[in-house]
Amino acid sequence: MHASTPATPPEPPTPLSGSQEPGLRARLVDAGVDLVTREGVQALSLREIARRAGVSHGAPRRHFPTHLSLLSAIARRGFADLGARAAEALGDNDGDGSSGNGSRGSSADSRASARAQLHTLARVYLDFALTHRGMYELMFRHDLLESNRLGLRDTSLPLFGVLVGLVTRARPRPEGEPAVTPEVVAGALWSNLHGIAQLWGWGSLQLATGAADVEPLLRAAVDAHLGPDEEAR
């Protein structure tokens, strides 16, 4: 009786090469962006993202140790997209309300320019919120995100900095007015815009106000936080 030849052990799976690893990471994020755009935040399960990317449900762990870290990478794409749209709309503006050519003109002209750009930024924000509702919701769901990882804060906070800079230039400071920092005013305006975006998206504002367009609400929000437009007087 001959001794049987021991079976050859199966070869371990070939690890992904360095070029494949970033490709898998990007594919997972791409799949998540497409999923949240089509079906909303509730669809972003780890298993479904992996299925859409064409990999096993355990594969995302190679790049994203937690589900939240993958969601954060998806949200970072949203902030990058919104930031690029804002930069394109504002043109040469450097975030402080100036035109970028070194000439600021009079104080009133500077305020008017910054106010106009602030209105443009608010319009871009509302347009993004109303046309990318799933991504927009995810971007501000900090209960679902790890904002201190993956550079998420590095992508989101500069946009708020642009808002603060424009508020600083656009808002007059009457003597005797209680000191309110531009950051607080910008935060209040942002909250107002966020509420408009949510309530308009749900149809509540149209029902309550009879408005057919969001533009009057946007202008009212800017006026409420900056004071009346001097050029409109």
mmCIF file of C-alpha atoms in Angstrom:
data_model
loop_
_atom_site.group_PDB
_atom_site.id
_atom_site.type_symbol
_atom_site.label_atom_id
_atom_site.label_comp_id
_atom_site.label_asym_id
_atom_site.label_seq_id
_atom_site.Cartn_x
_atom_site.Cartn_y
_atom_site.Cartn_z
ATOM 1 C CA MET A 1 0.000 0.000 0.000
ATOM 2 C CA HIS A 2 1.560 3.234 -1.122
ATOM 3 C CA ALA A 3 1.513 6.317 1.057
ATOM 4 C CA SER A 4 -0.771 8.940 -0.424
ATOM 5 C CA THR A 5 0.799 12.091 -1.709
ATOM 6 C CA PRO A 6 -0.108 14.973 0.564
ATOM 7 C CA ALA A 7 -2.390 17.469 -1.061
ATOM 8 C CA THR A 8 -0.793 20.698 -2.168
ATOM 9 C CA PRO A 9 -2.040 23.488 0.069
ATOM 10 C CA PRO A 10 -3.904 26.212 -1.769
ATOM 11 C CA GLU A 11 -1.926 29.335 -2.486
ATOM 12 C CA PRO A 12 -2.904 32.368 -0.448
ATOM 13 C CA PRO A 13 -4.799 35.049 -2.372
ATOM 14 C CA THR A 14 -2.570 37.516 -4.133
ATOM 15 C CA PRO A 15 -2.610 40.810 -2.231
ATOM 16 C CA LEU A 16 -3.735 43.869 -4.090
ATOM 17 C CA SER A 17 -0.895 45.834 -5.606
ATOM 18 C CA GLY A 18 -0.214 49.420 -4.642
ATOM 19 C CA SER A 19 -1.956 50.646 -7.773
ATOM 20 C CA GLN A 20 -5.035 48.484 -7.114
ATOM 21 C CA GLU A 21 -5.457 49.590 -3.494
ATOM 22 C CA PRO A 22 -6.212 53.263 -4.238
ATOM 23 C CA GLY A 23 -8.422 52.084 -7.097
ATOM 24 C CA LEU A 24 -10.512 49.995 -4.723
ATOM 25 C CA ARG A 25 -10.774 52.871 -2.267
ATOM 26 C CA ALA A 26 -11.950 55.253 -4.985
ATOM 27 C CA ARG A 27 -14.407 52.657 -6.307
ATOM 28 C CA LEU A 28 -16.001 52.290 -2.891
ATOM 29 C CA VAL A 29 -16.345 56.045 -2.501
ATOM 30 C CA ASP A 30 -17.698 56.364 -6.069
ATOM 31 C CA ALA A 31 -20.277 53.682 -5.327
ATOM 32 C CA GLY A 32 -21.280 55.459 -2.116
ATOM 33 C CA VAL A 33 -21.616 58.826 -3.864
ATOM 34 C CA ASP A 34 -23.825 57.284 -6.554
ATOM 35 C CA LEU A 35 -25.901 55.430 -3.952
ATOM 36 C CA VAL A 36 -26.544 58.456 -1.729
ATOM 37 C CA THR A 37 -27.388 60.546 -4.790
ATOM 38 C CA ARG A 38 -29.918 58.040 -6.077
ATOM 39 C CA GLU A 39 -31.393 56.596 -2.886
ATOM 40 C CA GLY A 40 -30.441 58.812 0.051
ATOM 41 C CA VAL A 41 -28.546 58.368 3.322
ATOM 42 C CA GLN A 42 -30.686 55.444 4.502
ATOM 43 C CA ALA A 43 -29.322 53.291 1.631
ATOM 44 C CA LEU A 44 -25.659 53.622 2.655
ATOM 45 C CA SER A 45 -25.094 50.256 4.273
ATOM 46 C CA LEU A 46 -21.575 48.860 4.117
ATOM 47 C CA ARG A 47 -22.823 45.700 2.399
ATOM 48 C CA GLU A 48 -24.710 47.621 -0.301
ATOM 49 C CA ILE A 49 -21.782 49.927 -1.018
ATOM 50 C CA ALA A 50 -19.503 46.889 -1.396
ATOM 51 C CA ARG A 51 -22.036 45.180 -3.679
ATOM 52 C CA ARG A 52 -22.291 48.271 -5.891
ATOM 53 C CA ALA A 53 -18.484 48.438 -6.064
ATOM 54 C CA GLY A 54 -18.335 44.762 -7.109
ATOM 55 C CA VAL A 55 -16.340 43.513 -4.090
ATOM 56 C CA SER A 56 -16.987 41.269 -1.100
ATOM 57 C CA HIS A 57 -18.694 42.839 1.894
ATOM 58 C CA GLY A 58 -15.448 42.548 3.865
ATOM 59 C CA ALA A 59 -13.276 44.312 1.263
ATOM 60 C CA PRO A 60 -14.004 47.885 2.449
ATOM 61 C CA ARG A 61 -12.184 47.138 5.712
ATOM 62 C CA ARG A 62 -8.890 47.300 3.831
ATOM 63 C CA HIS A 63 -9.313 51.056 3.563
ATOM 64 C CA PHE A 64 -12.068 51.988 5.981
ATOM 65 C CA PRO A 65 -11.851 50.379 9.423
ATOM 66 C CA THR A 66 -15.377 51.520 10.303
ATOM 67 C CA HIS A 67 -18.593 52.213 8.465
ATOM 68 C CA LEU A 68 -18.414 55.818 9.696
ATOM 69 C CA SER A 69 -15.012 56.330 8.119
ATOM 70 C CA LEU A 70 -16.386 55.279 4.725
ATOM 71 C CA LEU A 71 -19.370 57.598 5.147
ATOM 72 C CA SER A 72 -16.941 60.400 6.024
ATOM 73 C CA ALA A 73 -14.986 59.812 2.810
ATOM 74 C CA ILE A 74 -18.235 59.985 0.835
ATOM 75 C CA ALA A 75 -19.232 63.227 2.588
ATOM 76 C CA ARG A 76 -15.787 64.673 1.871
ATOM 77 C CA ARG A 77 -16.580 64.328 -1.842
ATOM 78 C CA GLY A 78 -19.738 66.332 -1.251
ATOM 79 C CA PHE A 79 -17.880 69.148 0.489
ATOM 80 C CA ALA A 80 -15.268 69.185 -2.278
ATOM 81 C CA ASP A 81 -18.036 69.429 -4.892
ATOM 82 C CA LEU A 82 -19.818 72.236 -3.026
ATOM 83 C CA GLY A 83 -16.522 74.079 -2.503
ATOM 84 C CA ALA A 84 -15.672 73.861 -6.198
ATOM 85 C CA ARG A 85 -19.117 75.194 -7.151
ATOM 86 C CA ALA A 86 -18.720 78.090 -4.722
ATOM 87 C CA ALA A 87 -15.230 78.919 -5.992
ATOM 88 C CA GLU A 88 -16.437 78.924 -9.594
ATOM 89 C CA ALA A 89 -19.408 81.159 -8.760
ATOM 90 C CA LEU A 90 -17.326 83.631 -6.747
ATOM 91 C CA GLY A 91 -14.626 83.847 -9.416
ATOM 92 C CA ASP A 92 -11.555 85.765 -8.261
ATOM 93 C CA ASN A 93 -12.955 86.506 -4.824
ATOM 94 C CA ASP A 94 -10.423 85.452 -2.195
ATOM 95 C CA GLY A 95 -12.943 84.905 0.581
ATOM 96 C CA ASP A 96 -12.719 88.303 2.254
ATOM 97 C CA GLY A 97 -15.184 90.090 0.017
ATOM 98 C CA SER A 98 -12.553 91.782 -2.135
ATOM 99 C CA SER A 99 -12.327 91.440 -5.878
ATOM 100 C CA GLY A 100 -8.830 90.004 -5.730
ATOM 101 C CA ASN A 101 -7.255 92.849 -7.751
ATOM 102 C CA GLY A 102 -5.956 94.770 -4.742
ATOM 103 C CA SER A 103 -8.385 97.692 -5.094
ATOM 104 C CA ARG A 104 -11.111 97.788 -2.449
ATOM 105 C CA GLY A 105 -12.693 101.146 -3.313
ATOM 106 C CA SER A 106 -14.839 102.914 -0.768
ATOM 107 C CA SER A 107 -16.207 101.235 2.350
ATOM 108 C CA ALA A 108 -19.738 101.291 0.921
ATOM 109 C CA ASP A 109 -18.568 99.802 -2.391
ATOM 110 C CA SER A 110 -16.668 97.093 -0.546
ATOM 111 C CA ARG A 111 -19.726 96.203 1.530
ATOM 112 C CA ALA A 112 -21.951 96.126 -1.564
ATOM 113 C CA SER A 113 -19.498 93.855 -3.408
ATOM 114 C CA ALA A 114 -19.204 91.496 -0.460
ATOM 115 C CA ARG A 115 -22.975 91.444 -0.007
ATOM 116 C CA ALA A 116 -23.500 90.528 -3.660
ATOM 117 C CA GLN A 117 -20.970 87.715 -3.376
ATOM 118 C CA LEU A 118 -22.565 86.555 -0.138
ATOM 119 C CA HIS A 119 -25.887 86.316 -1.940
ATOM 120 C CA THR A 120 -24.177 84.333 -4.712
ATOM 121 C CA LEU A 121 -22.667 81.939 -2.164
ATOM 122 C CA ALA A 122 -26.049 81.494 -0.476
ATOM 123 C CA ARG A 123 -27.656 80.754 -3.846
ATOM 124 C CA VAL A 124 -25.014 78.118 -4.633
ATOM 125 C CA TYR A 125 -25.600 76.538 -1.212
ATOM 126 C CA LEU A 126 -29.366 76.355 -1.676
ATOM 127 C CA ASP A 127 -29.058 75.053 -5.240
ATOM 128 C CA PHE A 128 -26.721 72.294 -4.059
ATOM 129 C CA ALA A 129 -29.009 71.416 -1.142
ATOM 130 C CA LEU A 130 -32.081 71.147 -3.361
ATOM 131 C CA THR A 131 -30.456 69.203 -6.217
ATOM 132 C CA HIS A 132 -28.220 66.880 -4.140
ATOM 133 C CA ARG A 133 -30.519 66.171 -1.242
ATOM 134 C CA GLY A 134 -29.060 62.833 -0.209
ATOM 135 C CA MET A 135 -25.474 64.066 -0.217
ATOM 136 C CA TYR A 136 -26.488 67.332 1.455
ATOM 137 C CA GLU A 137 -28.119 65.443 4.323
ATOM 138 C CA LEU A 138 -25.087 63.208 4.794
ATOM 139 C CA MET A 139 -22.632 66.123 4.816
ATOM 140 C CA PHE A 140 -24.170 67.619 7.947
ATOM 141 C CA ARG A 141 -25.011 64.411 9.791
ATOM 142 C CA HIS A 142 -22.139 64.593 12.231
ATOM 143 C CA ASP A 143 -23.751 61.802 14.234
ATOM 144 C CA LEU A 144 -22.846 59.595 11.243
ATOM 145 C CA LEU A 145 -19.432 61.053 10.407
ATOM 146 C CA GLU A 146 -15.927 61.088 11.828
ATOM 147 C CA SER A 147 -15.166 64.732 11.115
ATOM 148 C CA ASN A 148 -11.687 64.638 12.652
ATOM 149 C CA ARG A 149 -10.496 61.968 10.219
ATOM 150 C CA LEU A 150 -9.813 61.690 6.484
ATOM 151 C CA GLY A 151 -9.412 65.456 6.133
ATOM 152 C CA LEU A 152 -13.168 66.065 6.391
ATOM 153 C CA ARG A 153 -12.727 69.211 8.481
ATOM 154 C CA ASP A 154 -10.035 70.410 6.072
ATOM 155 C CA THR A 155 -12.648 70.260 3.319
ATOM 156 C CA SER A 156 -15.682 71.599 5.188
ATOM 157 C CA LEU A 157 -14.320 74.392 7.415
ATOM 158 C CA PRO A 158 -12.708 76.529 4.655
ATOM 159 C CA LEU A 159 -16.131 77.015 3.073
ATOM 160 C CA PHE A 160 -17.456 78.366 6.364
ATOM 161 C CA GLY A 161 -14.362 80.576 6.473
ATOM 162 C CA VAL A 162 -15.372 82.114 3.134
ATOM 163 C CA LEU A 163 -18.815 82.831 4.580
ATOM 164 C CA VAL A 164 -17.271 84.456 7.670
ATOM 165 C CA GLY A 165 -14.969 86.579 5.495
ATOM 166 C CA LEU A 166 -17.840 87.853 3.377
ATOM 167 C CA VAL A 167 -19.974 88.607 6.441
ATOM 168 C CA THR A 168 -17.050 90.562 7.912
ATOM 169 C CA ARG A 169 -16.840 92.765 4.811
ATOM 170 C CA ALA A 170 -20.564 93.054 4.106
ATOM 171 C CA ARG A 171 -21.991 93.830 7.530
ATOM 172 C CA PRO A 172 -21.903 97.452 8.730
ATOM 173 C CA ARG A 173 -21.061 98.012 12.391
ATOM 174 C CA PRO A 174 -23.175 100.882 13.761
ATOM 175 C CA GLU A 175 -21.751 102.583 16.834
ATOM 176 C CA GLY A 176 -23.270 101.385 20.055
ATOM 177 C CA GLU A 177 -24.364 98.060 18.604
ATOM 178 C CA PRO A 178 -23.640 95.116 20.906
ATOM 179 C CA ALA A 179 -20.549 93.260 19.735
ATOM 180 C CA VAL A 180 -21.454 90.153 17.741
ATOM 181 C CA THR A 181 -18.616 88.304 16.052
ATOM 182 C CA PRO A 182 -18.732 87.611 12.307
ATOM 183 C CA GLU A 183 -18.508 83.900 13.139
ATOM 184 C CA VAL A 184 -21.753 84.079 15.115
ATOM 185 C CA VAL A 185 -23.538 86.068 12.386
ATOM 186 C CA ALA A 186 -22.253 83.644 9.735
ATOM 187 C CA GLY A 187 -23.393 80.705 11.851
ATOM 188 C CA ALA A 188 -26.857 82.211 12.263
ATOM 189 C CA LEU A 189 -27.129 82.914 8.522
ATOM 190 C CA TRP A 190 -25.948 79.410 7.682
ATOM 191 C CA SER A 191 -28.559 77.962 10.074
ATOM 192 C CA ASN A 192 -31.218 80.086 8.398
ATOM 193 C CA LEU A 193 -30.181 78.884 4.925
ATOM 194 C CA HIS A 194 -30.095 75.297 6.125
ATOM 195 C CA GLY A 195 -33.641 75.642 7.441
ATOM 196 C CA ILE A 196 -34.830 77.165 4.161
ATOM 197 C CA ALA A 197 -33.249 74.285 2.241
ATOM 198 C CA GLN A 198 -34.890 71.643 4.431
ATOM 199 C CA LEU A 199 -38.336 73.227 4.576
ATOM 200 C CA TRP A 200 -38.362 74.058 0.853
ATOM 201 C CA GLY A 201 -37.289 70.523 0.008
ATOM 202 C CA TRP A 202 -40.178 69.161 2.093
ATOM 203 C CA GLY A 203 -42.667 71.567 0.482
ATOM 204 C CA SER A 204 -43.479 73.266 3.800
ATOM 205 C CA LEU A 205 -42.411 76.800 2.855
ATOM 206 C CA GLN A 206 -44.334 76.787 -0.412
ATOM 207 C CA LEU A 207 -47.453 75.792 1.513
ATOM 208 C CA ALA A 208 -46.959 78.322 4.313
ATOM 209 C CA THR A 209 -45.837 81.342 2.273
ATOM 210 C CA GLY A 210 -47.361 80.725 -1.142
ATOM 211 C CA ALA A 211 -43.919 81.397 -2.655
ATOM 212 C CA ALA A 212 -43.193 79.862 -6.032
ATOM 213 C CA ASP A 213 -39.463 80.610 -5.894
ATOM 214 C CA VAL A 214 -36.917 80.389 -3.080
ATOM 215 C CA GLU A 215 -35.173 83.639 -4.091
ATOM 216 C CA PRO A 216 -37.291 86.041 -1.945
ATOM 217 C CA LEU A 217 -36.660 83.862 1.089
ATOM 218 C CA LEU A 218 -32.932 83.878 0.398
ATOM 219 C CA ARG A 219 -32.875 87.675 0.159
ATOM 220 C CA ALA A 220 -34.922 88.019 3.338
ATOM 221 C CA ALA A 221 -32.490 85.766 5.192
ATOM 222 C CA VAL A 222 -29.476 87.798 4.066
ATOM 223 C CA ASP A 223 -31.226 91.077 4.986
ATOM 224 C CA ALA A 224 -32.218 89.717 8.388
ATOM 225 C CA HIS A 225 -28.605 88.997 9.322
ATOM 226 C CA LEU A 226 -26.802 91.837 7.542
ATOM 227 C CA GLY A 227 -29.391 94.600 7.800
ATOM 228 C CA PRO A 228 -31.220 96.205 4.853
ATOM 229 C CA ASP A 229 -29.382 96.512 1.562
ATOM 230 C CA GLU A 230 -28.052 100.088 1.335
ATOM 231 C CA GLU A 231 -28.377 100.101 -2.463
ATOM 232 C CA ALA A 232 -32.051 99.156 -2.232
ATOM 233 C CA ARG A 233 -32.949 102.184 -0.119
#
